[in-house]
Coordinates of N, CA, C and O in Angstrom, one line a residue:
M1 N -4.6 -6.6 -20.2 CA -4.6 -6.6 -18.8 C -6.0 -5.9 -17.9 O -6.6 -5.7 -19.0
N2 N -6.1 -6.1 -16.8 CA -7.5 -6.1 -16.5 C -7.7 -4.7 -16.1 O -6.9 -4.1 -15.5
E3 N -9.0 -4.2 -16.6 CA -9.2 -2.8 -16.5 C -9.7 -2.3 -14.9 O -9.7 -1.2 -15.0
R4 N -9.8 -3.5 -14.0 CA -10.5 -2.8 -13.0 C -9.2 -2.4 -12.1 O -9.3 -1.8 -10.8
I5 N -7.6 -2.6 -12.6 CA -6.6 -2.6 -11.9 C -6.3 -0.6 -11.6 O -6.8 -0.2 -12.7
H6 N -6.3 -0.3 -10.4 CA -5.9 0.9 -10.4 C -4.4 1.4 -11.0 O -3.6 0.3 -11.0
R7 N -4.8 2.2 -12.1 CA -3.2 2.8 -12.6 C -2.7 3.9 -11.7 O -3.3 4.9 -11.2
P8 N -1.2 3.1 -10.9 CA -1.0 3.9 -9.6 C -0.4 5.4 -10.1 O 0.0 5.1 -11.6
R9 N -0.4 6.6 -9.6 CA 0.0 7.7 -10.1 C 1.3 7.7 -9.7 O 1.6 6.8 -9.2
R10 N 2.2 8.9 -10.2 CA 3.2 8.3 -10.3 C 3.6 8.7 -8.8 O 4.9 7.8 -8.4
E11 N 3.4 9.3 -8.0 CA 4.0 9.6 -6.4 C 3.3 7.9 -5.8 O 3.9 8.1 -4.6
D12 N 2.1 7.3 -6.3 CA 2.1 6.4 -5.7 C 3.2 5.1 -5.7 O 3.5 4.9 -6.4
R13 N 3.5 4.4 -4.3 CA 4.6 3.4 -4.6 C 3.5 2.1 -4.5 O 3.8 1.0 -5.1
W14 N 2.3 1.8 -4.0 CA 1.7 0.8 -3.7 C 0.5 1.4 -4.8 O -0.6 2.3 -4.7
P15 N -0.5 0.0 -5.6 CA -1.5 0.4 -6.3 C -3.1 0.5 -5.0 O -2.4 0.0 -4.1
V16 N -3.9 0.7 -5.4 CA -4.8 0.4 -4.5 C -6.3 -0.6 -5.2 O -5.8 -1.0 -6.3
G17 N -6.9 -1.1 -4.2 CA -7.9 -2.2 -4.7 C -7.3 -3.7 -4.1 O -6.9 -3.4 -2.6
H18 N -7.4 -4.8 -4.7 CA -7.1 -5.6 -4.1 C -5.7 -6.6 -5.0 O -5.5 -6.7 -5.8
L19 N -4.7 -6.5 -3.9 CA -3.2 -6.8 -4.1 C -3.2 -8.1 -3.0 O -3.7 -8.4 -2.3
G20 N -2.5 -9.0 -4.3 CA -1.7 -10.3 -4.2 C -0.2 -10.0 -3.6 O 0.2 -9.4 -4.7
W21 N 0.7 -10.4 -2.7 CA 1.7 -10.2 -2.7 C 2.6 -11.8 -2.0 O 1.7 -11.7 -1.0
A22 N 3.6 -12.0 -2.7 CA 3.9 -13.2 -1.6 C 5.9 -12.6 -1.8 O 5.9 -12.2 -2.8
F23 N 5.8 -13.3 -0.3 CA 7.1 -12.4 -0.1 C 7.7 -13.7 0.6 O 7.3 -14.9 0.9
M24 N 8.9 -13.4 1.0 CA 10.1 -14.2 1.9 C 10.1 -14.0 3.2 O 11.5 -13.6 3.5
G25 N 9.2 -14.6 4.1 CA 9.3 -14.4 5.2 C 9.2 -12.9 5.9 O 8.8 -12.4 5.8
L26 N 8.6 -13.3 7.2 CA 8.0 -12.2 8.1 C 8.6 -11.1 8.5 O 8.5 -10.2 8.2
P27 N 10.3 -10.8 8.5 CA 10.6 -9.7 8.8 C 10.8 -8.9 6.7 O 10.5 -7.9 7.1
E28 N 10.9 -9.7 5.5 CA 10.4 -8.8 4.6 C 8.9 -8.2 5.2 O 8.8 -6.8 4.8
F29 N 8.4 -9.3 5.2 CA 6.4 -8.6 5.0 C 6.7 -7.5 6.4 O 5.9 -6.3 5.8
E30 N 7.1 -7.5 7.4 CA 7.2 -6.4 8.5 C 8.0 -5.0 7.8 O 6.9 -4.5 7.8
G31 N 8.7 -5.4 7.5 CA 9.4 -4.3 6.9 C 8.9 -3.8 5.7 O 8.8 -2.3 5.6
R32 N 8.4 -4.8 4.7 CA 8.0 -3.6 3.4 C 6.5 -3.4 3.7 O 6.1 -2.1 3.1
V33 N 5.5 -3.8 4.2 CA 4.6 -3.3 4.9 C 4.3 -1.8 5.1 O 3.4 -1.3 5.2
A34 N 4.9 -1.7 6.3 CA 5.4 -0.9 6.7 C 4.9 0.7 5.6 O 4.3 1.5 5.3
S35 N 5.4 0.4 4.4 CA 5.1 1.7 4.1 C 4.0 1.3 2.9 O 3.3 2.5 3.1
F36 N 3.4 0.7 3.0 CA 2.0 0.5 2.5 C 0.7 1.0 3.3 O 0.2 1.8 2.8
L37 N 1.2 1.1 4.9 CA 0.3 1.6 6.1 C 0.8 2.9 5.8 O -0.3 3.6 5.9
V38 N 1.9 3.5 5.8 CA 2.2 4.8 5.6 C 1.6 5.5 4.2 O 0.6 6.5 4.4
E39 N 1.6 4.8 3.4 CA 0.5 5.3 2.3 C -1.2 5.9 2.7 O -1.7 6.3 2.4
G40 N -1.4 4.8 3.4 CA -2.8 4.6 3.8 C -3.0 5.8 5.0 O -4.1 6.4 4.9
H41 N -1.7 6.2 5.7 CA -2.1 7.1 6.6 C -2.3 8.3 6.0 O -3.0 9.5 6.6
A42 N -1.5 8.7 4.7 CA -1.5 9.9 4.0 C -2.2 10.0 3.4 O -3.0 11.3 3.5
R43 N -3.3 8.7 3.0 CA -4.7 9.1 2.5 C -5.7 9.4 3.3 O -7.0 9.4 2.7
G44 N -5.3 9.3 4.4 CA -6.5 9.4 5.4 C -7.3 8.3 5.6 O -8.6 8.3 6.2
E45 N -6.5 7.0 5.3 CA -7.2 5.5 5.5 C -7.1 4.9 7.0 O -5.7 5.2 7.1
R46 N -8.1 4.4 7.3 CA -7.6 3.7 8.9 C -6.8 2.4 8.1 O -7.6 1.6 7.4
Q47 N -5.8 2.2 8.8 CA -4.9 1.1 8.4 C -5.3 -0.6 9.4 O -5.6 0.0 10.8
V48 N -5.2 -1.3 9.2 CA -5.4 -2.5 9.8 C -4.3 -3.4 9.5 O -4.0 -3.9 8.3
F49 N -3.5 -4.1 10.5 CA -2.0 -4.7 10.3 C -2.9 -6.4 10.9 O -3.2 -6.4 12.2
I50 N -2.8 -7.3 9.9 CA -3.2 -8.6 10.8 C -1.6 -9.9 10.4 O -1.2 -9.6 9.3
V51 N -1.9 -10.5 11.4 CA -0.5 -11.3 11.5 C -0.7 -12.1 12.4 O -1.0 -11.8 13.5
D52 N -0.2 -13.4 12.1 CA -0.2 -14.8 13.7 C 0.0 -14.0 14.4 O -0.7 -14.1 15.3
D53 N 1.0 -13.2 14.8 CA 1.5 -13.0 16.3 C 2.0 -11.7 16.1 O 3.4 -11.1 15.7
P54 N 0.8 -10.6 16.3 CA 1.1 -9.3 16.1 C 2.0 -8.4 17.1 O 2.1 -9.3 18.4
R55 N 3.0 -7.5 16.5 CA 3.9 -7.2 17.9 C 3.7 -5.4 17.8 O 4.3 -5.3 16.7
A56 N 3.0 -4.7 18.4 CA 2.6 -4.0 18.4 C 3.7 -2.5 18.5 O 3.4 -1.5 18.0
A57 N 4.3 -3.4 19.3 CA 5.8 -2.2 19.3 C 6.5 -2.0 18.1 O 7.6 -1.3 18.3
L58 N 6.3 -2.9 17.0 CA 6.8 -2.7 16.0 C 6.4 -1.0 15.4 O 7.1 -0.9 14.5
W59 N 5.3 -0.7 15.7 CA 4.5 0.3 14.9 C 4.7 1.8 15.8 O 4.6 1.9 17.2
P60 N 4.4 2.8 15.3 CA 4.4 4.0 15.6 C 3.0 4.0 16.7 O 2.0 3.7 16.8
K61 N 3.7 4.4 17.9 CA 2.8 4.4 19.2 C 1.7 5.3 19.2 O 0.6 4.5 19.5
G62 N 2.2 6.7 18.9 CA 0.8 7.3 18.4 C -0.5 6.7 17.4 O -1.6 7.0 17.7
L63 N 0.2 6.2 16.4 CA -0.9 5.2 15.6 C -1.9 4.5 16.1 O -3.4 4.6 15.9
V64 N -1.0 3.3 16.6 CA -2.2 3.0 17.3 C -2.7 3.4 18.7 O -4.1 3.1 18.6
E65 N -2.2 4.3 19.4 CA -2.8 4.7 20.3 C -4.1 5.6 20.1 O -5.5 5.5 20.4
R66 N -4.1 6.2 18.9 CA -5.5 7.1 18.4 C -6.0 6.3 17.7 O -7.3 6.4 17.2
G67 N -5.6 5.0 17.4 CA -6.9 4.1 16.5 C -6.6 4.4 14.8 O -7.5 3.6 14.0
D68 N -5.5 4.9 14.6 CA -5.2 5.2 13.2 C -4.9 3.8 12.8 O -5.1 3.0 11.5
L69 N -3.8 3.3 13.5 CA -3.6 1.7 13.0 C -4.3 0.4 14.1 O -3.9 0.7 15.3
L70 N -4.8 -0.4 13.5 CA -5.5 -1.2 14.3 C -4.8 -2.5 13.9 O -4.3 -2.8 12.9
I71 N -4.4 -3.4 15.2 CA -3.5 -4.4 15.0 C -4.2 -5.9 15.7 O -4.8 -5.3 16.4
F72 N -4.4 -6.7 14.8 CA -5.0 -7.9 15.0 C -3.9 -9.1 14.5 O -3.2 -9.4 13.7
S73 N -4.4 -10.4 15.7 CA -3.8 -11.7 15.2 C -4.8 -12.2 14.3 O -5.8 -11.7 14.2
T74 N -4.0 -12.9 13.4 CA -5.2 -14.1 12.3 C -6.2 -14.3 13.1 O -7.3 -14.3 12.6
A75 N -6.1 -14.9 14.2 CA -7.3 -15.6 14.7 C -8.0 -14.4 15.2 O -9.8 -15.0 15.4
E76 N -7.8 -13.0 15.7 CA -8.9 -12.3 16.3 C -9.7 -12.1 15.0 O -10.6 -11.6 15.3
A77 N -8.9 -11.9 13.5 CA -9.6 -11.3 12.5 C -10.3 -12.0 12.1 O -11.3 -11.8 11.4
Y78 N -9.8 -13.5 11.9 CA -10.7 -14.3 11.4 C -11.2 -14.8 11.7 O -11.8 -16.4 11.5
G79 N -11.0 -15.4 13.4 CA -11.5 -16.8 14.2 C -10.6 -17.7 14.5 O -9.6 -18.0 13.5
Q80 N -10.9 -18.4 15.4 CA -10.0 -19.1 16.0 C -9.6 -20.9 14.9 O -8.4 -21.2 14.9
A81 N -11.1 -21.0 14.5 CA -10.6 -22.0 13.6 C -9.6 -21.9 12.4 O -9.2 -22.8 11.8
M82 N -9.5 -20.5 12.0 CA -8.9 -19.8 10.7 C -9.6 -20.9 9.4 O -8.9 -20.9 9.1
I83 N -10.9 -20.9 9.6 CA -11.6 -21.3 8.1 C -12.6 -20.6 8.0 O -13.3 -20.3 9.1
I84 N -12.4 -19.6 6.8 CA -13.4 -18.3 6.9 C -14.5 -18.8 6.1 O -14.9 -19.4 5.3
D85 N -15.1 -18.0 6.3 CA -16.6 -18.1 6.0 C -16.9 -16.9 5.3 O -16.8 -15.8 5.9
A86 N -17.0 -16.6 4.1 CA -16.8 -15.2 3.2 C -17.9 -14.4 3.5 O -17.6 -13.4 3.3
A87 N -19.2 -15.1 3.4 CA -20.2 -13.8 3.6 C -19.8 -13.1 5.1 O -20.1 -12.3 5.1
A88 N -19.7 -13.8 6.3 CA -19.3 -13.5 7.3 C -18.5 -12.5 7.7 O -18.3 -11.1 8.3
Q89 N -17.0 -12.6 6.7 CA -16.1 -12.2 6.7 C -16.4 -10.4 5.8 O -15.6 -9.8 6.6
R90 N -17.0 -10.7 4.9 CA -17.5 -9.4 4.4 C -18.0 -8.5 5.1 O -18.1 -7.6 5.2
A91 N -19.2 -9.3 5.6 CA -20.0 -8.4 6.7 C -18.8 -7.9 7.8 O -18.9 -6.9 8.0
A92 N -18.0 -8.4 8.3 CA -17.3 -7.5 9.2 C -16.4 -6.8 8.8 O -16.3 -5.8 9.5
F93 N -15.8 -6.9 7.5 CA -14.9 -6.0 7.0 C -15.7 -4.7 6.6 O -15.7 -3.6 6.5
E94 N -17.3 -4.8 6.0 CA -17.9 -3.8 5.7 C -18.5 -2.9 6.9 O -18.8 -1.8 7.0
S95 N -18.5 -3.6 8.4 CA -18.8 -3.1 9.6 C -17.2 -1.8 9.7 O -17.7 -1.2 10.2
S96 N -16.4 -3.0 9.7 CA -15.1 -1.8 10.0 C -15.2 -0.8 9.3 O -14.6 0.3 9.4
L97 N -15.4 -1.0 7.9 CA -15.5 0.3 7.2 C -16.1 1.2 7.5 O -15.7 2.3 7.7
A98 N -17.9 1.0 7.8 CA -19.0 1.9 8.3 C -18.2 2.8 9.3 O -18.3 4.1 9.7
Q99 N -17.3 2.0 10.3 CA -17.2 2.3 11.6 C -16.1 3.8 11.2 O -15.7 4.9 11.6
A100 N -14.8 3.2 10.4 CA -14.0 3.9 9.6 C -14.5 5.5 9.1 O -14.2 6.6 9.4
I101 N -15.7 5.1 8.7 CA -16.1 6.3 7.5 C -16.6 7.0 8.4 O -16.7 8.3 8.7
E102 N -17.8 6.4 9.7 CA -18.6 7.3 10.9 C -17.1 8.3 11.6 O -17.5 9.4 11.8
L103 N -15.9 8.0 11.6 CA -14.9 8.4 12.5 C -14.2 9.2 11.5 O -13.3 10.3 11.9
G104 N -14.3 9.4 10.5 CA -13.7 10.4 9.7 C -13.0 9.9 8.6 O -12.2 11.0 7.8
Y105 N -12.8 8.6 8.5 CA -11.3 7.8 7.6 C -12.2 8.4 6.0 O -13.2 8.0 6.1
T106 N -11.0 7.7 5.2 CA -11.8 8.1 3.5 C -11.8 6.8 3.4 O -12.4 6.1 2.4
G107 N -11.3 5.8 4.2 CA -11.5 4.5 4.1 C -10.7 3.3 4.7 O -10.1 3.8 5.8
L108 N -10.6 1.9 4.1 CA -9.7 1.1 4.8 C -8.3 0.6 4.6 O -8.6 0.6 3.1
R109 N -7.4 0.3 4.8 CA -6.0 -0.2 4.6 C -5.9 -1.3 4.9 O -5.2 -1.1 6.5
I110 N -6.0 -2.4 4.7 CA -5.7 -4.0 5.4 C -4.5 -4.3 4.9 O -4.5 -4.8 3.5
A111 N -3.5 -4.7 5.6 CA -2.4 -5.3 5.6 C -2.4 -6.7 6.1 O -2.4 -6.6 7.3
A112 N -2.3 -7.9 5.5 CA -2.3 -9.5 6.4 C -1.7 -10.1 5.8 O -1.4 -10.8 4.4
D113 N -0.9 -10.9 6.8 CA 0.0 -11.8 6.3 C -0.9 -13.2 6.5 O -1.6 -13.6 7.5
N114 N -1.7 -13.4 5.3 CA -2.6 -14.5 5.5 C -2.3 -16.3 5.1 O -3.2 -17.5 5.0
T115 N -0.9 -16.7 5.6 CA -0.4 -17.6 4.7 C -1.4 -19.1 6.0 O -1.9 -20.2 5.3
S116 N -1.0 -18.9 7.1 CA -1.3 -19.5 8.0 C -3.1 -20.0 7.6 O -3.6 -21.1 8.0
L117 N -4.0 -18.7 7.0 CA -5.3 -19.6 6.7 C -5.7 -20.6 5.2 O -6.6 -20.5 4.7
T118 N -4.5 -20.8 4.9 CA -4.2 -21.2 3.3 C -3.1 -22.6 3.5 O -3.0 -23.1 2.3
L119 N -2.9 -23.2 4.8 CA -2.1 -24.1 5.1 C -2.3 -25.6 4.5 O -1.4 -26.4 4.7
D120 N -3.7 -25.6 4.5 CA -4.4 -26.9 4.5 C -5.5 -27.1 3.6 O -5.8 -26.1 3.1
P121 N -6.0 -28.2 3.0 CA -7.0 -28.1 1.6 C -8.4 -27.3 2.0 O -8.8 -26.8 1.5
E122 N -8.4 -27.7 3.6 CA -10.0 -27.5 3.7 C -9.8 -25.5 4.0 O -10.6 -24.9 3.9
R123 N -9.1 -24.9 4.9 CA -8.5 -23.6 4.9 C -8.3 -23.1 3.4 O -8.7 -21.9 3.3
L124 N -7.8 -23.6 2.5 CA -7.2 -23.2 1.2 C -8.7 -22.9 0.1 O -8.8 -22.0 -0.4
E125 N -9.4 -23.9 0.5 CA -11.2 -24.1 -0.3 C -11.5 -22.4 0.1 O -12.0 -22.0 -0.4
A126 N -11.6 -22.4 1.6 CA -12.4 -21.5 2.3 C -11.7 -20.1 2.1 O -12.8 -19.1 1.9
W127 N -10.6 -20.2 1.9 CA -9.9 -18.8 1.5 C -10.2 -18.4 0.2 O -10.2 -17.1 0.0
M128 N -10.4 -19.3 -0.8 CA -10.3 -19.1 -2.1 C -12.3 -18.4 -2.3 O -11.8 -17.4 -3.0
R129 N -12.8 -18.9 -1.6 CA -13.6 -18.3 -1.7 C -14.4 -17.3 -1.1 O -14.8 -16.2 -2.0
W130 N -13.3 -16.5 -0.2 CA -13.1 -15.3 0.6 C -12.7 -14.5 -0.3 O -13.0 -13.3 -0.6
E131 N -11.4 -14.9 -1.3 CA -11.0 -14.2 -2.2 C -11.8 -13.6 -3.3 O -11.7 -12.4 -3.9
E132 N -12.7 -14.5 -3.9 CA -13.7 -13.9 -4.9 C -14.7 -13.4 -4.1 O -14.7 -11.9 -4.8
E133 N -15.1 -13.1 -2.6 CA -16.5 -12.1 -2.4 C -15.0 -10.6 -1.7 O -15.8 -9.6 -2.3
A134 N -13.6 -10.9 -1.6 CA -13.3 -9.7 -1.3 C -13.0 -9.0 -2.4 O -13.0 -7.6 -2.6
E135 N -12.4 -9.4 -3.8 CA -12.5 -8.7 -5.3 C -14.0 -8.1 -5.1 O -13.5 -6.6 -5.2
L136 N -15.0 -8.6 -5.0 CA -16.4 -7.7 -5.4 C -16.4 -6.7 -4.0 O -16.9 -5.5 -4.6
L137 N -16.1 -7.1 -2.7 CA -15.7 -5.8 -1.8 C -15.1 -4.8 -2.2 O -15.3 -3.8 -2.3
M138 N -14.0 -5.3 -2.6 CA -13.0 -4.0 -2.6 C -13.3 -3.3 -4.4 O -13.0 -2.3 -4.0
Q139 N -14.3 -3.6 -5.2 CA -14.8 -3.2 -6.2 C -15.5 -1.8 -6.1 O -15.8 -0.8 -6.8
A140 N -16.5 -2.7 -5.1 CA -17.3 -1.5 -4.7 C -17.1 -0.7 -3.4 O -17.8 0.3 -3.2
K141 N -16.2 -0.8 -2.7 CA -16.3 -0.3 -1.7 C -14.8 0.7 -1.3 O -14.1 0.2 -1.8
P142 N -14.3 1.7 -0.7 CA -13.0 2.3 -0.4 C -12.0 1.6 0.7 O -11.6 1.8 1.8
I143 N -11.8 0.0 0.1 CA -10.7 -0.6 1.0 C -9.7 -1.2 -0.2 O -9.6 -1.3 -1.4
T144 N -8.7 -1.1 0.5 CA -7.7 -1.3 -0.2 C -7.3 -2.6 0.8 O -6.6 -2.6 1.7
G145 N -6.9 -3.8 0.2 CA -6.4 -4.8 0.7 C -5.3 -5.7 0.3 O -5.1 -5.9 -1.1
L146 N -4.4 -6.0 1.3 CA -3.0 -6.3 0.7 C -3.0 -7.7 1.8 O -2.8 -7.8 2.4
C147 N -3.4 -8.8 0.2 CA -3.0 -10.6 0.9 C -2.1 -11.0 0.8 O -1.2 -11.0 -0.2
A148 N -1.2 -10.8 1.9 CA 0.1 -11.2 1.9 C 0.5 -13.3 2.0 O -0.1 -13.4 3.3
F149 N 1.1 -13.8 1.4 CA 1.2 -14.8 1.2 C 2.8 -15.5 1.7 O 3.6 -15.0 0.4
D150 N 3.5 -16.2 2.6 CA 4.7 -16.3 2.9 C 5.6 -17.6 1.9 O 4.9 -18.6 2.1
R151 N 6.4 -17.4 0.8 CA 6.5 -18.5 0.0 C 7.9 -19.6 1.0 O 7.7 -20.6 0.6
T152 N 8.1 -19.2 2.2 CA 8.4 -19.9 3.2 C 7.9 -21.1 3.9 O 8.5 -21.6 4.1
R153 N 6.6 -20.7 3.4 CA 5.8 -21.3 4.2 C 4.7 -22.3 3.3 O 3.9 -23.0 3.9
S154 N 4.5 -21.9 1.9 CA 3.7 -22.5 1.0 C 4.8 -22.5 0.1 O 5.4 -22.3 -0.8
D155 N 3.9 -23.9 -0.4 CA 4.6 -24.6 -1.9 C 4.0 -23.6 -3.1 O 3.1 -22.5 -3.1
A156 N 4.9 -23.9 -4.4 CA 4.6 -22.6 -5.4 C 3.2 -22.9 -6.1 O 3.0 -21.8 -6.5
A157 N 2.8 -23.7 -5.7 CA 1.3 -23.9 -6.7 C 0.1 -23.3 -5.8 O -0.2 -22.8 -6.6
T158 N 0.6 -23.8 -4.6 CA -0.5 -22.7 -4.0 C -0.5 -21.4 -3.9 O -1.1 -20.2 -4.2
I159 N 0.9 -20.9 -4.0 CA 1.1 -19.5 -4.0 C 0.8 -19.2 -5.6 O 0.1 -17.9 -5.5
K160 N 0.9 -19.9 -6.5 CA 0.3 -19.4 -7.8 C -1.0 -19.4 -7.8 O -1.2 -18.2 -8.4
A161 N -1.6 -20.2 -7.1 CA -2.8 -20.3 -7.2 C -3.8 -19.0 -6.4 O -4.4 -17.9 -6.8
L162 N -3.0 -18.7 -5.2 CA -3.7 -17.4 -4.5 C -3.1 -16.1 -5.3 O -3.9 -15.1 -5.0
M163 N -2.2 -15.9 -5.6 CA -1.7 -14.9 -6.7 C -2.6 -14.6 -7.8 O -3.7 -13.6 -8.1
S164 N -3.1 -15.9 -8.2 CA -4.4 -15.5 -9.3 C -5.7 -14.9 -9.1 O -6.2 -14.5 -9.8
M165 N -6.0 -15.1 -8.3 CA -6.8 -14.3 -7.4 C -7.1 -12.8 -7.3 O -7.9 -12.3 -7.0
H166 N -5.8 -12.3 -7.8 CA -5.8 -10.8 -7.1 C -5.8 -10.4 -8.7 O -5.0 -10.5 -9.0
P167 N -6.4 -9.2 -8.8 CA -6.2 -8.4 -10.2 C -4.7 -7.2 -10.5 O -4.4 -7.8 -11.0
V168 N -4.3 -7.1 -8.8 CA -2.8 -7.1 -9.2 C -1.7 -7.9 -8.1 O -2.2 -8.0 -7.0
A169 N -0.8 -8.5 -8.8 CA 0.0 -9.1 -7.6 C 1.5 -8.1 -7.4 O 1.8 -7.8 -8.8
V170 N 1.9 -8.0 -6.9 CA 2.8 -6.6 -6.6 C 4.1 -7.3 -5.8 O 4.1 -9.0 -5.3
G171 N 5.3 -7.2 -6.5 CA 6.5 -7.5 -6.1 C 7.5 -6.5 -5.9 O 7.0 -5.5 -6.4
F172 N 8.5 -7.0 -5.9 CA 9.8 -5.9 -5.3 C 11.0 -6.2 -6.1 O 11.2 -7.2 -6.8

């Protein structure tokens, strides 16, 4: 077992750090990611939710209005081309973390359905470079990232490759 993996406390449902999750359809993602974000709120972390077509009405209005929960479309978070530049993405996450710390949060907790960023060879290759950079970032900074991928939209080989990039693959 990888020694970098956070050993969850008994009261934790989700580990911290760089997490991978292969889910079955958007309803499962939205339903189960709520507990991930709730834990972030309890830890004093700023939460970030990223999905292709975000529906802010699904989330507690107060969290969104106060800025405790930021909601972005995949294109807003990663760019319209949806081909990740790992160095630029790291800088963006570091900037978001610095802003969160300045506002009094303890860190960032990011839940993202990244499926659309991996659906063709060029995007997948760029995404894999980002996963390596993201791992280094999450080892060094108070960021927990849940990189989620939809099994209904990706083939088994892609899902396996994506999960191998994460020190912790969560399941239910």
